[in-house]
mmCIF file of C-alpha atoms in Angstrom:
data_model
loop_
_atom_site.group_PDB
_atom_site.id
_atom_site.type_symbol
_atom_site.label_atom_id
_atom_site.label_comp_id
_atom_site.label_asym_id
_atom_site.label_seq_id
_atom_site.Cartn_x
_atom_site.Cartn_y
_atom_site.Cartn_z
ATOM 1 C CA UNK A 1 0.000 0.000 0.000
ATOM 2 C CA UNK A 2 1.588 3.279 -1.237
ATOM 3 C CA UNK A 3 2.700 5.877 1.615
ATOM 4 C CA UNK A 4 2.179 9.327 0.879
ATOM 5 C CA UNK A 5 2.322 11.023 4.243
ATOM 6 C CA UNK A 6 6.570 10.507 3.892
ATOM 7 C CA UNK A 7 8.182 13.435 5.425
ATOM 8 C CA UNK A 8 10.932 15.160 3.315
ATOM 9 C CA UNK A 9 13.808 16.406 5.011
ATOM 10 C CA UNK A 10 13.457 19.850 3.089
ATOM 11 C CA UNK A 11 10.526 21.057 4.740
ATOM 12 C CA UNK A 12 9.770 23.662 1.871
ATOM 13 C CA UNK A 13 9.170 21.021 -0.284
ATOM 14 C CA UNK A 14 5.030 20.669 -0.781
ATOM 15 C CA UNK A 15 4.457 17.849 -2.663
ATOM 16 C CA UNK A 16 3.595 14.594 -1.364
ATOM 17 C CA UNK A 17 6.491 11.886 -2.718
ATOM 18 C CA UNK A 18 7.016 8.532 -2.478
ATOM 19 C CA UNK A 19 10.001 6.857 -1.644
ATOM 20 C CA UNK A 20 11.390 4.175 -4.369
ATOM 21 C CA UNK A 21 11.118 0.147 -3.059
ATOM 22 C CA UNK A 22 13.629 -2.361 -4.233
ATOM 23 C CA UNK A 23 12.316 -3.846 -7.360
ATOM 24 C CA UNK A 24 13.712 -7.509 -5.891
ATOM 25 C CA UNK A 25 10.595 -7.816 -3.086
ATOM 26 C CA UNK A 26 9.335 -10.838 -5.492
ATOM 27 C CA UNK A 27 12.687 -12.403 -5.944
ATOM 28 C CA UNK A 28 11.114 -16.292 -5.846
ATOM 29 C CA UNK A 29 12.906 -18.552 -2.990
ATOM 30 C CA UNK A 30 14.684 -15.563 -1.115
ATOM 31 C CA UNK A 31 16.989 -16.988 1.669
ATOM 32 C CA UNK A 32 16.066 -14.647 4.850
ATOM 33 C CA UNK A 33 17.581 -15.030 8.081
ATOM 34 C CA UNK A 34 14.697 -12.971 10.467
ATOM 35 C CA UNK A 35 12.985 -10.858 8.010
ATOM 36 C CA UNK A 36 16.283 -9.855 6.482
ATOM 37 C CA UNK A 37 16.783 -10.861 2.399
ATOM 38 C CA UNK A 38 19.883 -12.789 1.477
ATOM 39 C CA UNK A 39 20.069 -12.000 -1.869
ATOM 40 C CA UNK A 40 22.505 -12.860 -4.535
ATOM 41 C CA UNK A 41 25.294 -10.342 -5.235
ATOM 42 C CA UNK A 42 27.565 -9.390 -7.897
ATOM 43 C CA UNK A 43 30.537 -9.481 -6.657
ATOM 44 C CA UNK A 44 34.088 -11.215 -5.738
ATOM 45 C CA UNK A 45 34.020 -10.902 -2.117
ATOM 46 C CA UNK A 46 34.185 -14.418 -0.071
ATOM 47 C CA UNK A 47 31.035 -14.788 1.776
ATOM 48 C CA UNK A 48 27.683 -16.624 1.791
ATOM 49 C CA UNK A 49 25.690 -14.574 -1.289
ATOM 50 C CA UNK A 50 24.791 -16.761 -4.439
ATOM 51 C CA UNK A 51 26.887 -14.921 -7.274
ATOM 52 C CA UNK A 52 25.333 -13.348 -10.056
ATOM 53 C CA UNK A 53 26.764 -13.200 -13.827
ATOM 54 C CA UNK A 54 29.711 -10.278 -14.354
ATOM 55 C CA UNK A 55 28.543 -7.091 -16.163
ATOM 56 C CA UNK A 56 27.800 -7.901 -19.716
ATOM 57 C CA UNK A 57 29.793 -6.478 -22.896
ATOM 58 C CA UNK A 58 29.962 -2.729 -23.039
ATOM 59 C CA UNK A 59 28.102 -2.269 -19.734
ATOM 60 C CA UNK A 60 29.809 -0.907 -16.588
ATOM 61 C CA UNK A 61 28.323 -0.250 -12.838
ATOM 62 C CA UNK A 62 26.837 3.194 -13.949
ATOM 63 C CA UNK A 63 25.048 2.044 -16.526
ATOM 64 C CA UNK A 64 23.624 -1.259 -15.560
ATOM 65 C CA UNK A 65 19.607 -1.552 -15.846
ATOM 66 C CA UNK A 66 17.170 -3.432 -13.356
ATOM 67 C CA UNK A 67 15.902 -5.606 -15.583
ATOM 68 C CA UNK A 68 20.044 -7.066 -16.556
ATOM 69 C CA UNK A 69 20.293 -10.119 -15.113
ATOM 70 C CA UNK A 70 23.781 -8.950 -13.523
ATOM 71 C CA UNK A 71 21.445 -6.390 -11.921
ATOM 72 C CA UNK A 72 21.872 -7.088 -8.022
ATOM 73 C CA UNK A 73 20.672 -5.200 -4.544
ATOM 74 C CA UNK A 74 23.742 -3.010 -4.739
ATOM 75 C CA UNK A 75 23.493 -1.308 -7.756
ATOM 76 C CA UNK A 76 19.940 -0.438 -6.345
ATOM 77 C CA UNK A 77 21.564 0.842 -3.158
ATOM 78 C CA UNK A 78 23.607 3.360 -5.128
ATOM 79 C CA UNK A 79 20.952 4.176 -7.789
ATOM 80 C CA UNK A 80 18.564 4.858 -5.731
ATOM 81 C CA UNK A 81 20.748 6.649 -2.339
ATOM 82 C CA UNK A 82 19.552 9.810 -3.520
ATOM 83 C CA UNK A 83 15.881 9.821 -4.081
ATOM 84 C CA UNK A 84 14.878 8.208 -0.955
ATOM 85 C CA UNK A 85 17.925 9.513 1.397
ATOM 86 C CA UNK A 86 15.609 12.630 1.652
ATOM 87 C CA UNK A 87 13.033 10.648 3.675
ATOM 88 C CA UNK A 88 12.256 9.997 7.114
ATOM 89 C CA UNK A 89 9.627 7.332 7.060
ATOM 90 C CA UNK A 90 9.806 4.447 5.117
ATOM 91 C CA UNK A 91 7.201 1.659 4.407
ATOM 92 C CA UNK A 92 8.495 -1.965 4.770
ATOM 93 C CA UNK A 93 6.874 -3.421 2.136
ATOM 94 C CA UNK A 94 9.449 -7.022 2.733
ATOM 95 C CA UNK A 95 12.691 -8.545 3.268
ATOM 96 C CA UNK A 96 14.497 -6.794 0.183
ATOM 97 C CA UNK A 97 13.536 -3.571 1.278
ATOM 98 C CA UNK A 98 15.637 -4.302 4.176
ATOM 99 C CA UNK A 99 18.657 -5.003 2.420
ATOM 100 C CA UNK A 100 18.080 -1.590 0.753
ATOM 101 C CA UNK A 101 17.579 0.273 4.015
ATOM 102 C CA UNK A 102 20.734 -0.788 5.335
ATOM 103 C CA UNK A 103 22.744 -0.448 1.867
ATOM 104 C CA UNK A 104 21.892 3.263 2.062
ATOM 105 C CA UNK A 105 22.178 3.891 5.645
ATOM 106 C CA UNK A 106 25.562 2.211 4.980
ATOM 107 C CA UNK A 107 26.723 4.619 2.072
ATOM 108 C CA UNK A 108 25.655 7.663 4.279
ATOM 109 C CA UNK A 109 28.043 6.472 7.161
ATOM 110 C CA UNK A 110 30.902 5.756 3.924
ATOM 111 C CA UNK A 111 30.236 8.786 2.540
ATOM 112 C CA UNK A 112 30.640 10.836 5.644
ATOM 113 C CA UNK A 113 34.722 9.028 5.408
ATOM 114 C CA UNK A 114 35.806 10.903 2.552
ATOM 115 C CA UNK A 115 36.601 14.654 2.946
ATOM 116 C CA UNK A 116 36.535 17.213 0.189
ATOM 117 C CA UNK A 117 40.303 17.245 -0.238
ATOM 118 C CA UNK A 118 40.962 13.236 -0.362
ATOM 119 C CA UNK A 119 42.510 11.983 -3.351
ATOM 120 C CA UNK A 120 41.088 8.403 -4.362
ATOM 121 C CA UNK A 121 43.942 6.654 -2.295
ATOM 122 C CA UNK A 122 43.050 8.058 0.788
ATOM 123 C CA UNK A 123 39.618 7.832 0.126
ATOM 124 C CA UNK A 124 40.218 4.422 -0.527
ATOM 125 C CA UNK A 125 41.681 3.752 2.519
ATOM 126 C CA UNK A 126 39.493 5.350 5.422
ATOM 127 C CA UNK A 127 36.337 4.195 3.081
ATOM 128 C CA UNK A 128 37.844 0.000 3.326
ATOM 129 C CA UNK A 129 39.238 0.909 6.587
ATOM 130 C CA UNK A 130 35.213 0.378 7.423
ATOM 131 C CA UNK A 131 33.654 -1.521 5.254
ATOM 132 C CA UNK A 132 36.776 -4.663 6.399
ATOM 133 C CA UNK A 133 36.197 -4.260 10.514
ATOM 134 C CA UNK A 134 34.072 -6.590 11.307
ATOM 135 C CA UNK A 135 33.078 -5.147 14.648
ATOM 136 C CA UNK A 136 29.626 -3.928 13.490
ATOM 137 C CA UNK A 137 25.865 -4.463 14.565
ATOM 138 C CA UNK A 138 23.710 -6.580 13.068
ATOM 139 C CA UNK A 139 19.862 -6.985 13.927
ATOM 140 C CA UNK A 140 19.484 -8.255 17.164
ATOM 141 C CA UNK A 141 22.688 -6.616 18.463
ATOM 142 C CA UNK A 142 22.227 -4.003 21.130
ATOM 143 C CA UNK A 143 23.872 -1.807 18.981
ATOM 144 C CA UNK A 144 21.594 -1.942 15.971
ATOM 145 C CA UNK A 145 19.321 0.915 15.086
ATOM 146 C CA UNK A 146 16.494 -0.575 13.298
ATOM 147 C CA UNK A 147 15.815 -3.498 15.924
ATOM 148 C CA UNK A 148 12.293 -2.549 15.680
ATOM 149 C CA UNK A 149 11.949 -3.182 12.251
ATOM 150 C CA UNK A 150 14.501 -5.922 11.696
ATOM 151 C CA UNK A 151 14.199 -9.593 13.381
ATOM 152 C CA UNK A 152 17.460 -10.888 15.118
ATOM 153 C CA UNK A 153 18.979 -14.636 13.939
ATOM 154 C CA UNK A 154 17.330 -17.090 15.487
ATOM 155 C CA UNK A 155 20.627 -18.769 17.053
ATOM 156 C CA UNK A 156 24.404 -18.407 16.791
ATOM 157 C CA UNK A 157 25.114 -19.603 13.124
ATOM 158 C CA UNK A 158 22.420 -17.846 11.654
ATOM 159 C CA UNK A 159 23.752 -14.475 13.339
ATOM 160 C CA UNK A 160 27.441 -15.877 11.814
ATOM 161 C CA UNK A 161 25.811 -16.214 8.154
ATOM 162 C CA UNK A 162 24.456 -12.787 8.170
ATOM 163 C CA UNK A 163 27.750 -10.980 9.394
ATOM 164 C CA UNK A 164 29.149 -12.686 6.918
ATOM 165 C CA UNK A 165 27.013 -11.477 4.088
ATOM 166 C CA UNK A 166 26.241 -8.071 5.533
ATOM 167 C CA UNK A 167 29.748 -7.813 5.467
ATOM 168 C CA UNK A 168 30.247 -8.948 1.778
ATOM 169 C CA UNK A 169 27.756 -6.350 1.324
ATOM 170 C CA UNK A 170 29.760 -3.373 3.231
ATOM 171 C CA UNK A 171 32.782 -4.551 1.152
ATOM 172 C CA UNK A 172 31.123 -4.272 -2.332
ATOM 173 C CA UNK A 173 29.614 -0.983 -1.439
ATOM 174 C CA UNK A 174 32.741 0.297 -0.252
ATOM 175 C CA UNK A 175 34.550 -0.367 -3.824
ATOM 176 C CA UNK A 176 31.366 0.778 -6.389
ATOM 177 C CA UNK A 177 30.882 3.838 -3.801
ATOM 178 C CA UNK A 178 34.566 4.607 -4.668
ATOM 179 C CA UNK A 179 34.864 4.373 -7.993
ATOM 180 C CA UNK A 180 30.928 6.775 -8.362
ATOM 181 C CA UNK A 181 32.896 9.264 -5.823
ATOM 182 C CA UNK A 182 35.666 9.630 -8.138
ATOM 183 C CA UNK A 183 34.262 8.549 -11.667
ATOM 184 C CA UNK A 184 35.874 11.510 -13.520
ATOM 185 C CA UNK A 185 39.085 10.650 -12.959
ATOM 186 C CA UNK A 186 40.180 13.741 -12.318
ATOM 187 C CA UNK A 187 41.706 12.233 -8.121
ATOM 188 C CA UNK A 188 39.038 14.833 -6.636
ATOM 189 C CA UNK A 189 36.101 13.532 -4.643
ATOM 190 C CA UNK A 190 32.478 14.162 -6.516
ATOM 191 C CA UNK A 191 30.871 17.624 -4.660
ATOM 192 C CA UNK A 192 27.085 16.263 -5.819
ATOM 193 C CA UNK A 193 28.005 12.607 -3.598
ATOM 194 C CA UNK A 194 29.774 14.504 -1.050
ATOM 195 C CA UNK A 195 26.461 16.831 -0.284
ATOM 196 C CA UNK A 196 24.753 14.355 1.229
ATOM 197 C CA UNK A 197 26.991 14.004 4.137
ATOM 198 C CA UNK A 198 24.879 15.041 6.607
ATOM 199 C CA UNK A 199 21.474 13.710 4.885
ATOM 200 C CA UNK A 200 19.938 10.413 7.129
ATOM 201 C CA UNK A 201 17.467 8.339 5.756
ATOM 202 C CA UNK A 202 14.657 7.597 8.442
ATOM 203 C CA UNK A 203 16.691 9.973 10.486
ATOM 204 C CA UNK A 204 19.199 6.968 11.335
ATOM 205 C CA UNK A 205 22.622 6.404 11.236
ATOM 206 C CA UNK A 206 24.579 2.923 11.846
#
């Protein structure tokens, strides 16, 4: 059921808007542990996601569409950060939407690493610096800010598997983050990703 009473963070703004949902909430046979979706990834980090097929021929991370099979929860993440970053309420329409809530609450907290002056190495460094520790909350932790909306593992290996993906996640997010941030090539951070530094979707942080 659509939401229309979202609040935008720019209170000038009039219109009623919707947020955007993940397009994978009918993904047949999803794997959840609680209510969270493991879904497959694209990517080359070890973990416990089902791999996807490489970008095709001639297409690259920017230019991927949702309907490519290569297409994965990630690339949504990023395409979608800014449209519903400006939001503080969020419908839960199912498990994917999940994933996409804490992809983008995730790039908010990486974004916030690089500083207007960081070349990509540096960037690169205090951006994997985070998304490699592995001392981060996951639902059920006392730590996690979403506990409301997110169920915890039901016992210790199912809280293992989902650090384990979550982190695959955080890796992936870190690297296709970096190379949006600084897709000009020109070694200077992007101003338009940097300006939402101190933008919070639902008002949370991780």
């Amino acid at each position: 059921m659509p939401v229309c009473h979202l609040e935008p963070l720019n209170p000038s703004e009039a219109n009623c808007r919707q947020a955007y949902h993940s397009v994978f909430l009918d993904e047949p046979n999803q794997h959840l542990i609680g209510n969270f979706a493991l879904l497959p990834l694209r990517t080359r980090t070890r973990g416990p996601a089902l791999q996807l097929p490489p970008l095709p021929a001639g297409v690259t991370e920017l230019t991927i569409d949702a309907s490519s099979e290569s297409y994965d929860p990630l690339d949504e993440v990023l395409q979608l950060f800014r449209a519903n970053t400006f939001f503080r309420n969020f419908e839960i329409k199912g498990p994917a939407d999940r994933v996409l809530i804490y992809g983008i609450l995730y790039v908010s907290e990486l974004i916030t690493k690089i500083k207007p002056n960081m070349g990509r190495r540096d960037a690169e460094k205090a951006v994997m610096n985070s998304a490699l520790d592995t001392n981060f909350a996951i639902p059920g932790d006392a730590g996690f800010p979403l506990n409301q909306a997110f169920e915890p593992p039901k016992d210790r290996n199912e809280a293992e598997v989902l650090r384990q993906y979550v982190g695959q996640m955080r890796q992936e997010l870190a690297q296709r983050l970096l190379n949006r941030v600084y897709a000009d090539g020109s070694n200077a951070p992007s101003k338009w990703w940097l300006s939402f530094t101190k933008r919070k979707f639902m008002g949370k942080a991780l």
